[in-house]
mmCIF file of C-alpha atoms in Angstrom:
data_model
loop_
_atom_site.group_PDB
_atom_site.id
_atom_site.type_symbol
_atom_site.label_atom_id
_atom_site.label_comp_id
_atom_site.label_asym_id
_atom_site.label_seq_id
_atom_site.Cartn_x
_atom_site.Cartn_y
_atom_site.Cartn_z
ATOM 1 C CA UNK A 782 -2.987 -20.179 0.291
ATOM 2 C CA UNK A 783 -5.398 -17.554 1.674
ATOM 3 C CA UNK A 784 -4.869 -14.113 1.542
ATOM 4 C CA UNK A 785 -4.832 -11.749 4.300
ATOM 5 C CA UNK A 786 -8.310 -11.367 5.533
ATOM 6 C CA UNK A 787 -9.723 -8.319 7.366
ATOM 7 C CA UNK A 788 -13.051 -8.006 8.890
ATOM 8 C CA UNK A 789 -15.419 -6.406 8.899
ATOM 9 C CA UNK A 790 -15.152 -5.049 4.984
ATOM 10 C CA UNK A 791 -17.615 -2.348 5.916
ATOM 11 C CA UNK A 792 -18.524 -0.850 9.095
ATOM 12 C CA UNK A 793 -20.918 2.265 9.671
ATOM 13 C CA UNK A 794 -20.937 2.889 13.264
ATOM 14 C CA UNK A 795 -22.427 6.823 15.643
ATOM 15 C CA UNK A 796 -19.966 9.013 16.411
ATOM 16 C CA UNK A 797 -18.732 8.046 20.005
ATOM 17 C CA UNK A 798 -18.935 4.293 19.113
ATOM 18 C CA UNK A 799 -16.044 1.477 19.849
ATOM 19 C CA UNK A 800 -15.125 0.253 16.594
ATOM 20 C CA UNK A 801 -12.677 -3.067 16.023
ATOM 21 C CA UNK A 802 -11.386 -3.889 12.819
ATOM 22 C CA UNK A 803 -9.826 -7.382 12.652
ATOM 23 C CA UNK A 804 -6.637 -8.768 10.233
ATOM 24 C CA UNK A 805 -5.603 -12.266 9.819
ATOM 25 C CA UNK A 806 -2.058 -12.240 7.843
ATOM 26 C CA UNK A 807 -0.540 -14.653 5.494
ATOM 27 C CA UNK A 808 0.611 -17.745 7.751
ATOM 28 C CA UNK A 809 4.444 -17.956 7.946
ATOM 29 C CA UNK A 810 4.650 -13.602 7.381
ATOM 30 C CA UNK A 811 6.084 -12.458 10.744
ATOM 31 C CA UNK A 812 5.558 -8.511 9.718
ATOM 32 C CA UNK A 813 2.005 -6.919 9.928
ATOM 33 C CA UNK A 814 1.021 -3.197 9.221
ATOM 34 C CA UNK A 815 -2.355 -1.425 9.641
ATOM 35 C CA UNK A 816 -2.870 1.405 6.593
ATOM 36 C CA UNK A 817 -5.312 3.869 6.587
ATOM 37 C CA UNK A 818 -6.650 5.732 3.094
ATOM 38 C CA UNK A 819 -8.536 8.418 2.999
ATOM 39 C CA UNK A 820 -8.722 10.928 -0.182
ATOM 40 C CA UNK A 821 -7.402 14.181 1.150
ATOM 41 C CA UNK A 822 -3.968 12.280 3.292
ATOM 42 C CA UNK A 823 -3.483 8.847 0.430
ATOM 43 C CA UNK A 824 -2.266 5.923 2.248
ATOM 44 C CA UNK A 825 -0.745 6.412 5.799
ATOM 45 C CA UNK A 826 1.034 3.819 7.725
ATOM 46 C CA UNK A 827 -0.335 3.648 11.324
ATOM 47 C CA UNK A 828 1.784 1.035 12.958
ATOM 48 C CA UNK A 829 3.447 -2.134 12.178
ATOM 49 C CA UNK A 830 4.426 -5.650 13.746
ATOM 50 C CA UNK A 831 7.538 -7.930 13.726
ATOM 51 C CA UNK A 832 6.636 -11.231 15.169
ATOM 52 C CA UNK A 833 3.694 -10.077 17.179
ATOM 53 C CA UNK A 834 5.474 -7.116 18.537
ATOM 54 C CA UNK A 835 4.797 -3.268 18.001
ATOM 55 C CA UNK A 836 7.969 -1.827 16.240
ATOM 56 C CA UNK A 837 6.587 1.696 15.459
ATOM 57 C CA UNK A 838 3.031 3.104 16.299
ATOM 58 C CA UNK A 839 4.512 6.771 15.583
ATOM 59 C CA UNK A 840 1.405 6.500 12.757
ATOM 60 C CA UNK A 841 -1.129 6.225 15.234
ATOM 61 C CA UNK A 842 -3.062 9.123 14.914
ATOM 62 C CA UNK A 843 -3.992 9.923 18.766
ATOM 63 C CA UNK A 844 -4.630 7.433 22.174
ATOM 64 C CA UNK A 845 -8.383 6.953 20.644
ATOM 65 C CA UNK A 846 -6.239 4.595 18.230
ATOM 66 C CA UNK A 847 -4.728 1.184 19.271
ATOM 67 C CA UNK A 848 -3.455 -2.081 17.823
ATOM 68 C CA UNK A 849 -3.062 -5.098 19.303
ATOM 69 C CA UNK A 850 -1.615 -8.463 17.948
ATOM 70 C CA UNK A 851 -1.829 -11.023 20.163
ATOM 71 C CA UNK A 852 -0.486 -13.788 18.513
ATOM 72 C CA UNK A 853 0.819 -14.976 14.583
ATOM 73 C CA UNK A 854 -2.293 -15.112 13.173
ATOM 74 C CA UNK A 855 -4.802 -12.386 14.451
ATOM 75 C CA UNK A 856 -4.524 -8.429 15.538
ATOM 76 C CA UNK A 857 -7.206 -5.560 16.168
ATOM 77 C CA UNK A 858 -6.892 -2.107 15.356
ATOM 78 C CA UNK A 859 -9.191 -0.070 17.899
ATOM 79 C CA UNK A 860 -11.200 3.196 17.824
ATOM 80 C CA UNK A 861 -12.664 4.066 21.034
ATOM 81 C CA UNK A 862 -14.128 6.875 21.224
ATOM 82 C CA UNK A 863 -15.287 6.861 17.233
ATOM 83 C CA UNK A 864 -15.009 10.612 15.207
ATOM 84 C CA UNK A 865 -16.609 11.633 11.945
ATOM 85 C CA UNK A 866 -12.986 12.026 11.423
ATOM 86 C CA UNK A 867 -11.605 8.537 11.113
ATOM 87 C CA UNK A 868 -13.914 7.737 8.758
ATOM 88 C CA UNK A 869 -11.354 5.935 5.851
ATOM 89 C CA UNK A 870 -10.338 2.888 4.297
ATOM 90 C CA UNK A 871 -8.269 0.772 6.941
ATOM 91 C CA UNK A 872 -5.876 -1.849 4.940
ATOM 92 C CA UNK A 873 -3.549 -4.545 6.699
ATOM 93 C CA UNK A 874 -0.823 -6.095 5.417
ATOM 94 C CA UNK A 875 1.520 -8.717 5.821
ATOM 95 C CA UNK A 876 5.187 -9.662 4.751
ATOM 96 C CA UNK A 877 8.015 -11.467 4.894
ATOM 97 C CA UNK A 878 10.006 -8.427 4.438
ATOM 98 C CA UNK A 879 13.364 -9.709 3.621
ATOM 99 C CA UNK A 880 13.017 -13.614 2.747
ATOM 100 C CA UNK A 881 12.282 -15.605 0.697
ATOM 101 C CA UNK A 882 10.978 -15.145 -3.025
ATOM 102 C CA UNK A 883 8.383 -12.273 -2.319
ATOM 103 C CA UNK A 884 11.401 -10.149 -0.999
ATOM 104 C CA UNK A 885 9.704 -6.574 -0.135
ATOM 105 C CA UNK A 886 6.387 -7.439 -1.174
ATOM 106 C CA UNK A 887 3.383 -6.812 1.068
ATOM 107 C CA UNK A 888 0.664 -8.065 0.586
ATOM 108 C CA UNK A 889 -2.996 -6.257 1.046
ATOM 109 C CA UNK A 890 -6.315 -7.336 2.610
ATOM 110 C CA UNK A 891 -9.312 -5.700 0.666
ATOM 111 C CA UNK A 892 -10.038 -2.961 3.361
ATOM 112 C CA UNK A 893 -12.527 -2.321 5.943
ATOM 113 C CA UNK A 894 -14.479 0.345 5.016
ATOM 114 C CA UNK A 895 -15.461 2.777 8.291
ATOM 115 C CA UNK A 896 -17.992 5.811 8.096
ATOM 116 C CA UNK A 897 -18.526 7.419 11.659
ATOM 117 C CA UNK A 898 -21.730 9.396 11.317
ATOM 118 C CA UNK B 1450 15.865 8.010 5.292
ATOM 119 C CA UNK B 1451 14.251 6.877 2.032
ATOM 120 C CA UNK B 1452 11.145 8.929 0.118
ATOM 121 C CA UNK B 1453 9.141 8.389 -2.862
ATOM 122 C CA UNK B 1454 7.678 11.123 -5.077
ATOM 123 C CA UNK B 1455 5.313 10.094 -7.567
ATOM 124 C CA UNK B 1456 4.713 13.453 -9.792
ATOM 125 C CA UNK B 1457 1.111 13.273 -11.142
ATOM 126 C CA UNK B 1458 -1.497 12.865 -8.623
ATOM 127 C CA UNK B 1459 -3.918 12.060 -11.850
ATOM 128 C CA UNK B 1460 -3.216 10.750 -15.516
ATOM 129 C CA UNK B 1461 -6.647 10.949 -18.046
ATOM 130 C CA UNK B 1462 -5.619 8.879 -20.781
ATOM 131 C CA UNK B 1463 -7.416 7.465 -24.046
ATOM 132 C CA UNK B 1464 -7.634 3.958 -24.645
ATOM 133 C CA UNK B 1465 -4.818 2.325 -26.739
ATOM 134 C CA UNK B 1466 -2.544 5.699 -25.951
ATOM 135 C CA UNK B 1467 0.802 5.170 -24.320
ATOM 136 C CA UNK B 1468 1.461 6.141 -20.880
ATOM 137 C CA UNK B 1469 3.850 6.655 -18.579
ATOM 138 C CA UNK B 1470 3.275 7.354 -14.624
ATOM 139 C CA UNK B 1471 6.179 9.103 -12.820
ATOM 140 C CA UNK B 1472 8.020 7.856 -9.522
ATOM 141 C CA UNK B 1473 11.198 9.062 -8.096
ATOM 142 C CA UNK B 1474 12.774 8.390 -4.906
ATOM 143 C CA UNK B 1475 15.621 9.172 -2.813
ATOM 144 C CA UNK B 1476 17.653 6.801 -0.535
ATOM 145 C CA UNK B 1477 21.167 7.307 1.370
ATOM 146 C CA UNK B 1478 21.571 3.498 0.376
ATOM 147 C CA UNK B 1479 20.866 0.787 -1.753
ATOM 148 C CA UNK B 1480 16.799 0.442 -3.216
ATOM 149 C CA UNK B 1481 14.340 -2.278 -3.923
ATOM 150 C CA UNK B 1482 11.745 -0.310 -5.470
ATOM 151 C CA UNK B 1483 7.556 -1.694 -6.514
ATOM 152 C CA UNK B 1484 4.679 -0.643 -8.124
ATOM 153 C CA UNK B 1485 1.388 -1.654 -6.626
ATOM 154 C CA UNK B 1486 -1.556 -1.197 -8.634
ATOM 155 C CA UNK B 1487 -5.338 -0.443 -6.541
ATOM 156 C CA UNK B 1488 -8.713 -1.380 -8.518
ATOM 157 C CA UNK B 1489 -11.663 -0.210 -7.289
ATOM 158 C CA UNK B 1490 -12.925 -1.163 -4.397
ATOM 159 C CA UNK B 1491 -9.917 -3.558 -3.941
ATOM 160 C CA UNK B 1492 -6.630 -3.759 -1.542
ATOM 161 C CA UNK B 1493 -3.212 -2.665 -3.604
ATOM 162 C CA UNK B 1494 -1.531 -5.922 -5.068
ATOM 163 C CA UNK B 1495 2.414 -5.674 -7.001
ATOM 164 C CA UNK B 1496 2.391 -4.576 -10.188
ATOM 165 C CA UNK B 1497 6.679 -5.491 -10.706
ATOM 166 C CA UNK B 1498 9.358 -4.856 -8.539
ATOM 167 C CA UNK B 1499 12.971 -4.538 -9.578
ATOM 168 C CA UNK B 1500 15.431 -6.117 -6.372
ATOM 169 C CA UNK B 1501 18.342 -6.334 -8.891
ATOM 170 C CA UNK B 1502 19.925 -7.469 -12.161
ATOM 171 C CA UNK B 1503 18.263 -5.915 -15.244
ATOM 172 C CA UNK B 1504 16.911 -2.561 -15.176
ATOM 173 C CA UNK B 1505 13.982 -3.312 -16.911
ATOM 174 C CA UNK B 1506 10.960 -4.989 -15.023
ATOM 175 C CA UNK B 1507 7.821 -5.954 -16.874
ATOM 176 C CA UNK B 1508 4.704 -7.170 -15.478
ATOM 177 C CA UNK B 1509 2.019 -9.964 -16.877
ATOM 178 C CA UNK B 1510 -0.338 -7.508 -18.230
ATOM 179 C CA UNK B 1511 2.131 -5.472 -20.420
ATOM 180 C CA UNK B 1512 3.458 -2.535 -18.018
ATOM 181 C CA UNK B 1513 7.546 -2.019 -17.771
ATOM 182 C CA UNK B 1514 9.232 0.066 -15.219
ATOM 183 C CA UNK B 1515 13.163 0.807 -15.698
ATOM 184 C CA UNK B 1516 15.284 1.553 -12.948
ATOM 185 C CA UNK B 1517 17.626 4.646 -13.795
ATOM 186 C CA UNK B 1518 19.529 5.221 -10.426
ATOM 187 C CA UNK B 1519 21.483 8.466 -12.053
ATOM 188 C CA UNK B 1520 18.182 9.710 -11.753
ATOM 189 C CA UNK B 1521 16.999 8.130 -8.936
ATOM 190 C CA UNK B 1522 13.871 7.248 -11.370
ATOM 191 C CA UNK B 1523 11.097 3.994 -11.748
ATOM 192 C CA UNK B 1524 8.794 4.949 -14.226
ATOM 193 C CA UNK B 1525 6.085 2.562 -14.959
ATOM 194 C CA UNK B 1526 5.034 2.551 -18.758
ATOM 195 C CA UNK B 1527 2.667 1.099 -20.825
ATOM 196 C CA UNK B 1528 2.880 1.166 -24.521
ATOM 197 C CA UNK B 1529 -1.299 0.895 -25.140
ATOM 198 C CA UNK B 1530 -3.563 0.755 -22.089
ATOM 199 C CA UNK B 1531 -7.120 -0.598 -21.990
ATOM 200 C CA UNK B 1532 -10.362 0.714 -19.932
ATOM 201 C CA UNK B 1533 -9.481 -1.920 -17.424
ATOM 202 C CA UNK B 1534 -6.020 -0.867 -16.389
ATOM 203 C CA UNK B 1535 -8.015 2.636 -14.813
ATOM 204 C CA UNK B 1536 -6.947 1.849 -11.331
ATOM 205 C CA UNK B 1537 -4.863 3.466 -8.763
ATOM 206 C CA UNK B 1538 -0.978 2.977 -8.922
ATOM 207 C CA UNK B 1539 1.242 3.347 -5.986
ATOM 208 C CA UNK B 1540 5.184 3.213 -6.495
ATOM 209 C CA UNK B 1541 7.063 2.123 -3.366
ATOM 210 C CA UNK B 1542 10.431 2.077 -2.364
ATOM 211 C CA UNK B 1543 12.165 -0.479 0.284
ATOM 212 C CA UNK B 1544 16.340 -0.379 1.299
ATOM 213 C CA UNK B 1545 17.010 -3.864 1.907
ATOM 214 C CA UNK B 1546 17.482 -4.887 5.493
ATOM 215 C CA UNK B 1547 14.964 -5.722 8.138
ATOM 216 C CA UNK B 1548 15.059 -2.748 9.948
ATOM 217 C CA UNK B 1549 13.703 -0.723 6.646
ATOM 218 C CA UNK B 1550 9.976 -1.360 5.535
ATOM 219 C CA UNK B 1551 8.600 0.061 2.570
ATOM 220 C CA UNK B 1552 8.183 4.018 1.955
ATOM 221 C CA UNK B 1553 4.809 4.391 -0.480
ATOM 222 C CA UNK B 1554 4.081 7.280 -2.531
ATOM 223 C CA UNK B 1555 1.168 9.498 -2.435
ATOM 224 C CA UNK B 1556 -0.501 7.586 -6.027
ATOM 225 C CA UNK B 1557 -1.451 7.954 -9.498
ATOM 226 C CA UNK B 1558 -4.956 7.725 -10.479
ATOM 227 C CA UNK B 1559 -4.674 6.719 -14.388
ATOM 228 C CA UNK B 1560 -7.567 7.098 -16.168
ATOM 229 C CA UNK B 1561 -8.389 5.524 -18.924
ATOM 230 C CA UNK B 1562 -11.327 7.223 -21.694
ATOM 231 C CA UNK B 1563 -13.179 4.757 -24.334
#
């Protein structure tokens, strides 16, 4: 089975710029999270889905940020307008949280890399 | 409210040396707790997870990570490491219930000298 897959795996993009990073989860996971990492703040959790729905954006840095997951298999995380700032590694992840054998586990995509000159 | 503390923010290491990489947490209720390990240029992945039963976890590639709840501890140790396991290592913790996800702590970066 595939992995979760997030596009695009690097992005360098003007300050001011819309930027869209894309996540496919795991099929069958019905939680999704968008992660950003950055060196001086580690790994921050900017919002996360249960089946499609926004539980808790309270991550979400400011209204320049937004996610969207409009159905099981696809969701955007937004930057419009771009800042030097938000430059970081942005990770998805899926999970079935609570079933099955992978109880807990999420599992990663390998990043989109974002530098905002 | 659950929190994870992982004590060493960086752990230089020479090859074939024992280590051990420091996690505690804290938790008003029961814990699942994880260690996620982050190569370069790569997404985290599970390292082990203990959910319950035996204390002591191991993974494939020879770490172990005992769960000491009097101490509210998950260590993750590794009796001789190799240049390869110099990675970033994340310990999580996860109450069970859907209406918890998991708390992550800040990281370890373990790095391992020829």
């Amino acid at each position: 089975d595939a992995g979760v897959i997030q596009s695009p795996r690097h992005e360098v993009t003007e300050m001011g710029q819309e930027v869209t990073l894309r996540c496919k989860p795991i099929s069958g996971h019905d939680y999704l999270f968008w992660y950003r990492q950055t060196m001086m703040r580690g790994l921050e959790l900017l919002i996360y889905f249960n089946n499609n729905v926004p539980i808790d954006d309270s991550g979400m840095p400011e209204d320049r940020f937004s996610a969207k997951m409009p159905n099981a298999s696809f969701s955007t995380l937004k930057i419009q307008p771009s800042e030097p700032r938000d430059s970081a590694v942005y990770f998805c992840a899926s999970s079935q949280l609570d079933r099955g054998r992978n109880t807990g586990e999420l599992f990663f995509g390998e990043g989109s890399r974002l530098t905002v000159l | 409210a659950q929190s994870v503390t992982q004590l060493d923010s960086q752990v230089p290491v020479f090859e074939e040396a024992p280590v051990e990489l420091r996690c505690n947490y804290s938790s008003s209720v029961s814990v699942y707790l994880f260690w996620y390990v982050q190569y370069p240029n790569q997404g985290l992945q599970l390292l082990l997870k203990y959910l319950s039963g035996s204390t002591l976890v191991e993974s494939i590639n020879g770490f172990e990570a005992e769960f000491n709840k009097s101490q509210t501890s998950f260590h993750l140790r590794k009796p001789s490491v190799h240049i390869s396991d110099t990675a970033e290592y994340f310990c999580a913790v996860k109450s069970p219930g859907g209406s918890y996800i998991p708390t992550f702590g800040r990281g370890t970066s373990l790095i391992v000298h020829p």
